[in-house]
PDB file of C-alpha atoms in Angstrom:
ATOM      1  CA  UNK A 934       0.958 -24.783  28.963  1.00  0.00           C
ATOM      2  CA  UNK A 935       0.017 -26.280  25.568  1.00  0.00           C
ATOM      3  CA  UNK A 936       2.228 -25.371  22.623  1.00  0.00           C
ATOM      4  CA  UNK A 937       1.012 -24.949  19.071  1.00  0.00           C
ATOM      5  CA  UNK A 938       2.954 -27.070  16.591  1.00  0.00           C
ATOM      6  CA  UNK A 939       2.906 -26.410  12.858  1.00  0.00           C
ATOM      7  CA  UNK A 940       1.815 -29.343  10.653  1.00  0.00           C
ATOM      8  CA  UNK A 941       4.639 -31.104   8.831  1.00  0.00           C
ATOM      9  CA  UNK A 942       3.325 -29.953   5.438  1.00  0.00           C
ATOM     10  CA  UNK A 943       3.479 -26.285   6.471  1.00  0.00           C
ATOM     11  CA  UNK A 944       7.001 -26.722   7.855  1.00  0.00           C
ATOM     12  CA  UNK A 945       8.148 -28.295   4.574  1.00  0.00           C
ATOM     13  CA  UNK A 946       6.555 -25.481   2.545  1.00  0.00           C
ATOM     14  CA  UNK A 947       8.185 -22.850   4.752  1.00  0.00           C
ATOM     15  CA  UNK A 948      11.546 -24.578   4.320  1.00  0.00           C
ATOM     16  CA  UNK A 949      11.142 -24.689   0.531  1.00  0.00           C
ATOM     17  CA  UNK A 950      10.151 -21.009   0.499  1.00  0.00           C
ATOM     18  CA  UNK A 951      13.216 -19.969   2.510  1.00  0.00           C
ATOM     19  CA  UNK A 952      15.466 -22.025   0.223  1.00  0.00           C
ATOM     20  CA  UNK A 953      13.880 -20.374  -2.837  1.00  0.00           C
ATOM     21  CA  UNK A 954      14.362 -16.880  -1.382  1.00  0.00           C
ATOM     22  CA  UNK A 955      17.991 -17.593  -0.435  1.00  0.00           C
ATOM     23  CA  UNK A 956      18.681 -19.103  -3.896  1.00  0.00           C
ATOM     24  CA  UNK A 957      17.105 -16.075  -5.605  1.00  0.00           C
ATOM     25  CA  UNK A 958      19.248 -13.637  -3.639  1.00  0.00           C
ATOM     26  CA  UNK A 959      22.443 -15.599  -4.351  1.00  0.00           C
ATOM     27  CA  UNK A 960      21.578 -15.978  -8.049  1.00  0.00           C
ATOM     28  CA  UNK A 961      20.878 -12.281  -8.528  1.00  0.00           C
ATOM     29  CA  UNK A 962      24.059 -11.259  -6.745  1.00  0.00           C
ATOM     30  CA  UNK A 963      26.097 -13.753  -8.759  1.00  0.00           C
ATOM     31  CA  UNK A 964      24.561 -12.968 -12.169  1.00  0.00           C
ATOM     32  CA  UNK A 965      24.188  -9.211 -11.850  1.00  0.00           C
ATOM     33  CA  UNK A 966      27.105  -8.171  -9.612  1.00  0.00           C
ATOM     34  CA  UNK A 967      27.783  -5.084 -11.703  1.00  0.00           C
ATOM     35  CA  UNK A 968      24.131  -3.984 -11.691  1.00  0.00           C
ATOM     36  CA  UNK A 969      23.441  -3.939  -7.933  1.00  0.00           C
ATOM     37  CA  UNK A 970      23.181  -0.160  -7.933  1.00  0.00           C
ATOM     38  CA  UNK A 971      20.737  -0.037 -10.846  1.00  0.00           C
ATOM     39  CA  UNK A 972      16.956   0.393 -10.561  1.00  0.00           C
ATOM     40  CA  UNK A 973      16.270  -2.527 -12.893  1.00  0.00           C
ATOM     41  CA  UNK A 974      18.169  -4.892 -10.546  1.00  0.00           C
ATOM     42  CA  UNK A 975      15.987  -4.038  -7.558  1.00  0.00           C
ATOM     43  CA  UNK A 976      12.777  -4.083  -9.597  1.00  0.00           C
ATOM     44  CA  UNK A 977      13.574  -7.564 -10.898  1.00  0.00           C
ATOM     45  CA  UNK A 978      14.674  -8.875  -7.493  1.00  0.00           C
ATOM     46  CA  UNK A 979      11.621  -7.440  -5.696  1.00  0.00           C
ATOM     47  CA  UNK A 980       9.251  -8.818  -8.359  1.00  0.00           C
ATOM     48  CA  UNK A 981      10.664 -12.351  -8.190  1.00  0.00           C
ATOM     49  CA  UNK A 982      10.643 -12.352  -4.363  1.00  0.00           C
ATOM     50  CA  UNK A 983       7.057 -11.064  -4.368  1.00  0.00           C
ATOM     51  CA  UNK A 984       5.981 -13.797  -6.807  1.00  0.00           C
ATOM     52  CA  UNK A 985       7.718 -16.463  -4.680  1.00  0.00           C
ATOM     53  CA  UNK A 986       6.021 -15.155  -1.528  1.00  0.00           C
ATOM     54  CA  UNK A 987       2.558 -15.172  -3.122  1.00  0.00           C
ATOM     55  CA  UNK A 988       3.179 -18.672  -4.491  1.00  0.00           C
ATOM     56  CA  UNK A 989       4.230 -19.871  -1.036  1.00  0.00           C
ATOM     57  CA  UNK A 990       1.157 -18.290   0.616  1.00  0.00           C
ATOM     58  CA  UNK A 991      -1.058 -19.943  -1.996  1.00  0.00           C
ATOM     59  CA  UNK A 992       0.509 -23.373  -1.388  1.00  0.00           C
ATOM     60  CA  UNK A 993       0.292 -22.798   2.375  1.00  0.00           C
ATOM     61  CA  UNK A 994      -3.422 -22.014   2.057  1.00  0.00           C
ATOM     62  CA  UNK A 995      -3.958 -25.266   0.122  1.00  0.00           C
ATOM     63  CA  UNK A 996      -2.232 -27.156   2.899  1.00  0.00           C
ATOM     64  CA  UNK A 997      -4.440 -25.673   5.626  1.00  0.00           C
ATOM     65  CA  UNK A 998      -7.834 -25.480   3.869  1.00  0.00           C
ATOM     66  CA  UNK A 999      -8.158 -28.743   1.956  1.00  0.00           C
ATOM     67  CA  UNK A1000     -11.884 -29.151   2.692  1.00  0.00           C
ATOM     68  CA  UNK A1001     -12.718 -25.653   1.439  1.00  0.00           C
ATOM     69  CA  UNK A1002     -10.639 -26.110  -1.705  1.00  0.00           C
ATOM     70  CA  UNK A1003     -12.261 -29.478  -2.495  1.00  0.00           C
ATOM     71  CA  UNK A1004     -15.584 -27.650  -2.839  1.00  0.00           C
ATOM     72  CA  UNK A1005     -14.175 -25.097  -5.300  1.00  0.00           C
ATOM     73  CA  UNK A1006     -11.325 -26.884  -7.097  1.00  0.00           C
ATOM     74  CA  UNK A1007     -11.694 -25.157 -10.539  1.00  0.00           C
ATOM     75  CA  UNK A1008     -11.677 -21.681  -8.976  1.00  0.00           C
ATOM     76  CA  UNK A1009      -8.615 -22.339  -6.823  1.00  0.00           C
ATOM     77  CA  UNK A1010      -6.798 -23.988  -9.745  1.00  0.00           C
ATOM     78  CA  UNK A1011      -7.494 -20.911 -11.899  1.00  0.00           C
ATOM     79  CA  UNK A1012      -6.099 -18.701  -9.123  1.00  0.00           C
ATOM     80  CA  UNK A1013      -3.012 -20.919  -8.963  1.00  0.00           C
ATOM     81  CA  UNK A1014      -2.520 -20.617 -12.726  1.00  0.00           C
ATOM     82  CA  UNK A1015      -2.591 -16.809 -12.444  1.00  0.00           C
ATOM     83  CA  UNK A1016       0.006 -16.864  -9.641  1.00  0.00           C
ATOM     84  CA  UNK A1017       2.308 -19.289 -11.485  1.00  0.00           C
ATOM     85  CA  UNK A1018       1.947 -17.295 -14.719  1.00  0.00           C
ATOM     86  CA  UNK A1019       2.983 -14.114 -12.879  1.00  0.00           C
ATOM     87  CA  UNK A1020       5.968 -15.915 -11.347  1.00  0.00           C
ATOM     88  CA  UNK A1021       7.092 -17.221 -14.752  1.00  0.00           C
ATOM     89  CA  UNK A1022       6.637 -13.769 -16.320  1.00  0.00           C
ATOM     90  CA  UNK A1023       8.736 -11.869 -13.751  1.00  0.00           C
ATOM     91  CA  UNK A1024      11.337 -14.634 -13.819  1.00  0.00           C
ATOM     92  CA  UNK A1025      11.587 -14.196 -17.596  1.00  0.00           C
ATOM     93  CA  UNK A1026      11.765 -10.395 -17.234  1.00  0.00           C
ATOM     94  CA  UNK A1027      14.660 -10.781 -14.794  1.00  0.00           C
ATOM     95  CA  UNK A1028      16.858 -11.995 -17.660  1.00  0.00           C
ATOM     96  CA  UNK A1029      16.515  -8.501 -19.158  1.00  0.00           C
ATOM     97  CA  UNK A1030      18.068  -6.892 -16.069  1.00  0.00           C
ATOM     98  CA  UNK A1031      21.523  -6.622 -17.642  1.00  0.00           C
ATOM     99  CA  UNK A1032      20.438  -4.116 -20.303  1.00  0.00           C
ATOM    100  CA  UNK A1033      17.056  -2.954 -18.958  1.00  0.00           C
ATOM    101  CA  UNK A1034      18.431   0.442 -17.914  1.00  0.00           C
ATOM    102  CA  UNK A1035      18.733   1.371 -21.605  1.00  0.00           C
ATOM    103  CA  UNK A1036      14.916   1.275 -21.783  1.00  0.00           C
ATOM    104  CA  UNK A1037      14.060   1.682 -18.115  1.00  0.00           C
ATOM    105  CA  UNK A1038      10.658   3.266 -18.642  1.00  0.00           C
ATOM    106  CA  UNK A1039       9.514   0.360 -20.808  1.00  0.00           C
ATOM    107  CA  UNK A1040      10.944  -2.141 -18.324  1.00  0.00           C
ATOM    108  CA  UNK A1041       9.047  -0.508 -15.446  1.00  0.00           C
ATOM    109  CA  UNK A1042       5.881  -0.326 -17.570  1.00  0.00           C
ATOM    110  CA  UNK A1043       6.193  -4.029 -18.407  1.00  0.00           C
ATOM    111  CA  UNK A1044       6.396  -4.934 -14.710  1.00  0.00           C
ATOM    112  CA  UNK A1045       3.552  -2.599 -13.743  1.00  0.00           C
ATOM    113  CA  UNK A1046       1.226  -3.956 -16.448  1.00  0.00           C
ATOM    114  CA  UNK A1047       2.050  -7.572 -15.572  1.00  0.00           C
ATOM    115  CA  UNK A1048       1.456  -6.904 -11.877  1.00  0.00           C
ATOM    116  CA  UNK A1049      -1.805  -5.044 -12.580  1.00  0.00           C
ATOM    117  CA  UNK A1050      -3.156  -7.837 -14.808  1.00  0.00           C
ATOM    118  CA  UNK A1051      -2.233 -10.480 -12.208  1.00  0.00           C
ATOM    119  CA  UNK A1052      -3.891  -8.476  -9.411  1.00  0.00           C
ATOM    120  CA  UNK A1053      -7.078  -7.893 -11.437  1.00  0.00           C
ATOM    121  CA  UNK A1054      -7.420 -11.531 -12.491  1.00  0.00           C
ATOM    122  CA  UNK A1055      -6.566 -12.774  -8.995  1.00  0.00           C
ATOM    123  CA  UNK A1056      -8.973 -10.278  -7.412  1.00  0.00           C
ATOM    124  CA  UNK A1057     -11.829 -11.308  -9.702  1.00  0.00           C
ATOM    125  CA  UNK A1058     -11.196 -14.978  -8.935  1.00  0.00           C
ATOM    126  CA  UNK A1059     -11.090 -14.277  -5.187  1.00  0.00           C
ATOM    127  CA  UNK A1060     -14.389 -12.373  -5.404  1.00  0.00           C
ATOM    128  CA  UNK A1061     -15.938 -15.281  -7.313  1.00  0.00           C
ATOM    129  CA  UNK A1062     -14.652 -17.804  -4.780  1.00  0.00           C
ATOM    130  CA  UNK A1063     -15.846 -15.732  -1.838  1.00  0.00           C
ATOM    131  CA  UNK A1064     -19.287 -15.322  -3.403  1.00  0.00           C
ATOM    132  CA  UNK A1065     -19.549 -19.021  -4.297  1.00  0.00           C
ATOM    133  CA  UNK A1066     -18.490 -20.158  -0.808  1.00  0.00           C
ATOM    134  CA  UNK A1067     -20.912 -17.708   0.846  1.00  0.00           C
ATOM    135  CA  UNK A1068     -23.749 -18.971  -1.382  1.00  0.00           C
ATOM    136  CA  UNK A1069     -22.889 -22.592  -0.602  1.00  0.00           C
ATOM    137  CA  UNK A1070     -22.817 -21.894   3.147  1.00  0.00           C
ATOM    138  CA  UNK A1071     -26.135 -20.049   2.906  1.00  0.00           C
ATOM    139  CA  UNK A1072     -27.621 -23.009   1.016  1.00  0.00           C
ATOM    140  CA  UNK A1073     -26.299 -25.486   3.609  1.00  0.00           C
ATOM    141  CA  UNK A1074     -27.733 -23.368   6.420  1.00  0.00           C
ATOM    142  CA  UNK A1075     -31.108 -23.302   4.684  1.00  0.00           C
ATOM    143  CA  UNK A1076     -31.130 -27.076   4.230  1.00  0.00           C
ATOM    144  CA  UNK A1077     -30.181 -27.618   7.885  1.00  0.00           C
ATOM    145  CA  UNK A1078     -32.914 -25.207   9.039  1.00  0.00           C
ATOM    146  CA  UNK A1079     -35.632 -26.890   6.996  1.00  0.00           C
ATOM    147  CA  UNK A1080     -34.421 -30.336   8.041  1.00  0.00           C
ATOM    148  CA  UNK A1081     -34.559 -29.275  11.703  1.00  0.00           C
ATOM    149  CA  UNK A1082     -38.135 -28.010  11.195  1.00  0.00           C
ATOM    150  CA  UNK A1083     -39.141 -31.309   9.579  1.00  0.00           C
ATOM    151  CA  UNK A1084     -37.584 -33.287  12.441  1.00  0.00           C
ATOM    152  CA  UNK A1085     -39.451 -31.139  14.984  1.00  0.00           C
ATOM    153  CA  UNK A1086     -42.706 -31.753  13.137  1.00  0.00           C
ATOM    154  CA  UNK A1087     -42.078 -35.494  13.174  1.00  0.00           C
ATOM    155  CA  UNK A1088     -41.372 -35.309  16.911  1.00  0.00           C
ATOM    156  CA  UNK A1089     -44.713 -33.562  17.462  1.00  0.00           C
ATOM    157  CA  UNK A1090     -46.408 -36.127  15.223  1.00  0.00           C
ATOM    158  CA  UNK A1091     -45.053 -38.974  17.331  1.00  0.00           C
ATOM    159  CA  UNK A1092     -46.308 -37.303  20.498  1.00  0.00           C
ATOM    160  CA  UNK A1093     -49.787 -36.813  19.050  1.00  0.00           C
ATOM    161  CA  UNK A1094     -49.906 -40.441  17.860  1.00  0.00           C
ATOM    162  CA  UNK A1095     -49.387 -41.606  21.427  1.00  0.00           C
ATOM    163  CA  UNK A1096     -52.533 -39.779  22.611  1.00  0.00           C
ATOM    164  CA  UNK A1097     -55.809 -41.623  22.914  1.00  0.00           C
ATOM    165  CA  UNK A1098     -58.229 -39.027  21.578  1.00  0.00           C
ATOM    166  CA  UNK A1099     -61.214 -39.072  19.200  1.00  0.00           C
ATOM    167  CA  UNK A1100     -59.519 -36.247  17.296  1.00  0.00           C
ATOM    168  CA  UNK A1101     -56.213 -38.065  16.936  1.00  0.00           C
ATOM    169  CA  UNK A1102     -56.745 -39.255  13.352  1.00  0.00           C
ATOM    170  CA  UNK A1103     -57.688 -35.758  12.216  1.00  0.00           C
ATOM    171  CA  UNK A1104     -54.609 -34.257  13.884  1.00  0.00           C
ATOM    172  CA  UNK A1105     -52.414 -36.970  12.372  1.00  0.00           C
ATOM    173  CA  UNK A1106     -53.788 -36.188   8.926  1.00  0.00           C
ATOM    174  CA  UNK A1107     -52.969 -32.495   9.357  1.00  0.00           C
ATOM    175  CA  UNK A1108     -49.488 -33.350  10.642  1.00  0.00           C
ATOM    176  CA  UNK A1109     -48.683 -35.654   7.719  1.00  0.00           C
ATOM    177  CA  UNK A1110     -49.706 -32.968   5.223  1.00  0.00           C
ATOM    178  CA  UNK A1111     -47.525 -30.399   6.973  1.00  0.00           C
ATOM    179  CA  UNK A1112     -44.537 -32.759   7.085  1.00  0.00           C
ATOM    180  CA  UNK A1113     -44.888 -33.332   3.332  1.00  0.00           C
ATOM    181  CA  UNK A1114     -45.159 -29.579   2.680  1.00  0.00           C
ATOM    182  CA  UNK A1115     -41.966 -28.904   4.641  1.00  0.00           C
ATOM    183  CA  UNK A1116     -40.162 -31.849   3.032  1.00  0.00           C
ATOM    184  CA  UNK A1117     -40.907 -30.621  -0.501  1.00  0.00           C
ATOM    185  CA  UNK A1118     -40.347 -26.918   0.198  1.00  0.00           C
ATOM    186  CA  UNK A1119     -37.330 -25.203  -1.356  1.00  0.00           C
ATOM    187  CA  UNK A1120     -34.532 -25.557   1.231  1.00  0.00           C
ATOM    188  CA  UNK A1121     -32.448 -22.680  -0.175  1.00  0.00           C
ATOM    189  CA  UNK A1122     -33.433 -19.693   1.948  1.00  0.00           C
ATOM    190  CA  UNK A1123     -31.817 -16.298   1.224  1.00  0.00           C
ATOM    191  CA  UNK A1124     -30.494 -14.364   4.193  1.00  0.00           C
ATOM    192  CA  UNK A1125     -33.355 -11.855   3.936  1.00  0.00           C
ATOM    193  CA  UNK A1126     -35.931 -14.617   4.585  1.00  0.00           C
ATOM    194  CA  UNK A1127     -34.023 -16.697   7.134  1.00  0.00           C
ATOM    195  CA  UNK A1128     -36.100 -15.142   9.917  1.00  0.00           C
ATOM    196  CA  UNK A1129     -39.131 -17.041   8.584  1.00  0.00           C
ATOM    197  CA  UNK A1130     -37.349 -20.375   9.026  1.00  0.00           C
ATOM    198  CA  UNK A1131     -36.532 -19.337  12.586  1.00  0.00           C
ATOM    199  CA  UNK A1132     -40.173 -18.411  13.135  1.00  0.00           C
ATOM    200  CA  UNK A1133     -41.345 -21.804  11.831  1.00  0.00           C
ATOM    201  CA  UNK A1134     -38.872 -23.599  14.083  1.00  0.00           C
ATOM    202  CA  UNK A1135     -39.982 -21.612  17.127  1.00  0.00           C
ATOM    203  CA  UNK A1136     -43.666 -22.178  16.361  1.00  0.00           C
ATOM    204  CA  UNK A1137     -43.349 -25.940  16.174  1.00  0.00           C
ATOM    205  CA  UNK A1138     -41.192 -26.091  19.312  1.00  0.00           C
ATOM    206  CA  UNK A1139     -43.740 -23.964  21.138  1.00  0.00           C
ATOM    207  CA  UNK A1140     -46.382 -26.547  20.175  1.00  0.00           C
ATOM    208  CA  UNK A1141     -44.172 -29.374  21.415  1.00  0.00           C
ATOM    209  CA  UNK A1142     -43.786 -27.574  24.746  1.00  0.00           C
ATOM    210  CA  UNK A1143     -47.570 -27.170  24.962  1.00  0.00           C
ATOM    211  CA  UNK A1144     -48.318 -30.791  24.070  1.00  0.00           C
ATOM    212  CA  UNK A1145     -45.740 -32.398  26.381  1.00  0.00           C
ATOM    213  CA  UNK A1146     -47.503 -31.605  29.700  1.00  0.00           C
ATOM    214  CA  UNK A1147     -50.792 -32.726  28.123  1.00  0.00           C
ATOM    215  CA  UNK A1148     -49.269 -36.133  27.408  1.00  0.00           C
ATOM    216  CA  UNK A1149     -48.070 -36.500  30.992  1.00  0.00           C
ATOM    217  CA  UNK A1150     -51.584 -35.988  32.240  1.00  0.00           C
ATOM    218  CA  UNK A1151     -50.866 -32.636  33.883  1.00  0.00           C
ATOM    219  CA  UNK A1152     -53.223 -30.903  31.465  1.00  0.00           C
ATOM    220  CA  UNK A1153     -56.137 -31.980  29.299  1.00  0.00           C
ATOM    221  CA  UNK A1154     -55.251 -32.326  25.632  1.00  0.00           C
ATOM    222  CA  UNK A1155     -56.764 -29.405  23.731  1.00  0.00           C
ATOM    223  CA  UNK A1156     -57.463 -30.353  20.143  1.00  0.00           C
ATOM    224  CA  UNK A1157     -58.491 -26.766  19.296  1.00  0.00           C
ATOM    225  CA  UNK A1158     -55.268 -25.337  20.713  1.00  0.00           C
ATOM    226  CA  UNK A1159     -53.062 -27.743  18.751  1.00  0.00           C
ATOM    227  CA  UNK A1160     -55.033 -27.268  15.545  1.00  0.00           C
ATOM    228  CA  UNK A1161     -54.802 -23.494  15.915  1.00  0.00           C
ATOM    229  CA  UNK A1162     -51.032 -23.748  16.309  1.00  0.00           C
ATOM    230  CA  UNK A1163     -50.742 -26.019  13.278  1.00  0.00           C
ATOM    231  CA  UNK A1164     -52.855 -23.640  11.200  1.00  0.00           C
ATOM    232  CA  UNK A1165     -50.586 -20.737  12.182  1.00  0.00           C
ATOM    233  CA  UNK A1166     -47.567 -22.849  11.269  1.00  0.00           C
ATOM    234  CA  UNK A1167     -49.154 -23.742   7.919  1.00  0.00           C
ATOM    235  CA  UNK A1168     -49.859 -20.073   7.203  1.00  0.00           C
ATOM    236  CA  UNK A1169     -46.276 -19.053   8.008  1.00  0.00           C
ATOM    237  CA  UNK A1170     -44.941 -21.865   5.798  1.00  0.00           C
ATOM    238  CA  UNK A1171     -47.169 -20.764   2.907  1.00  0.00           C
ATOM    239  CA  UNK A1172     -45.981 -17.147   3.255  1.00  0.00           C
ATOM    240  CA  UNK A1173     -42.367 -18.313   3.428  1.00  0.00           C
ATOM    241  CA  UNK A1174     -42.681 -20.370   0.237  1.00  0.00           C
ATOM    242  CA  UNK A1175     -44.518 -17.635  -1.668  1.00  0.00           C
ATOM    243  CA  UNK A1176     -41.973 -14.953  -0.671  1.00  0.00           C
ATOM    244  CA  UNK A1177     -39.160 -17.321  -1.563  1.00  0.00           C
ATOM    245  CA  UNK A1178     -40.694 -17.820  -4.992  1.00  0.00           C
ATOM    246  CA  UNK A1179     -41.034 -14.044  -5.490  1.00  0.00           C
ATOM    247  CA  UNK A1180     -37.427 -13.435  -4.407  1.00  0.00           C
ATOM    248  CA  UNK A1181     -36.189 -15.747  -7.166  1.00  0.00           C
TER     249      UNK A1181
END
């Protein structure tokens, strides 16, 4: 049975995280031995451990999603700055543990506000990153769809060129115009209009399936049938482009 092995980078990060946690526990116990039973001690310790855990998870994500991060470097760097800033803040607050019980309410409020600000900023950045990645994936899908349609059209064009027919030049002219229209159409299709790209792809593949037996001699090539299919394709493409323009 195959075993799953962690990458070396993740193992190193996990080791560093465990060392940091162990060092934090030892440091707190050594520095604040007389304050172990106080609320401020546990608030400070929990806050620092939380910040270290989030920082480790962030670094671990970088290690495992390099390609995704390369596409959104500024956003992920901003998220990292928020996490590091929170870690530095709670680390600085921990030095107040020795006399924080004299103003416990203010100490708790300071931690709560810092945590809330970090969560809000981090949440907004995560929403932005999620939205940007989703938009990029949607754009890539649209480009791939339109490229596939153009390739299918070119395949049909090549098949028609191989036919010896008095109508061949007219069909070729129609095909070239359609290929140009697809090539210069906006490739960014919103999710609500993606069905039209699918319809275009199916229409052209249906034509290819109809033309193929005609080329093998099993059926007589029907110029009217092909032209009708191309006209339907052209109409669908025009509707797709006009709706896309309206949606923007």
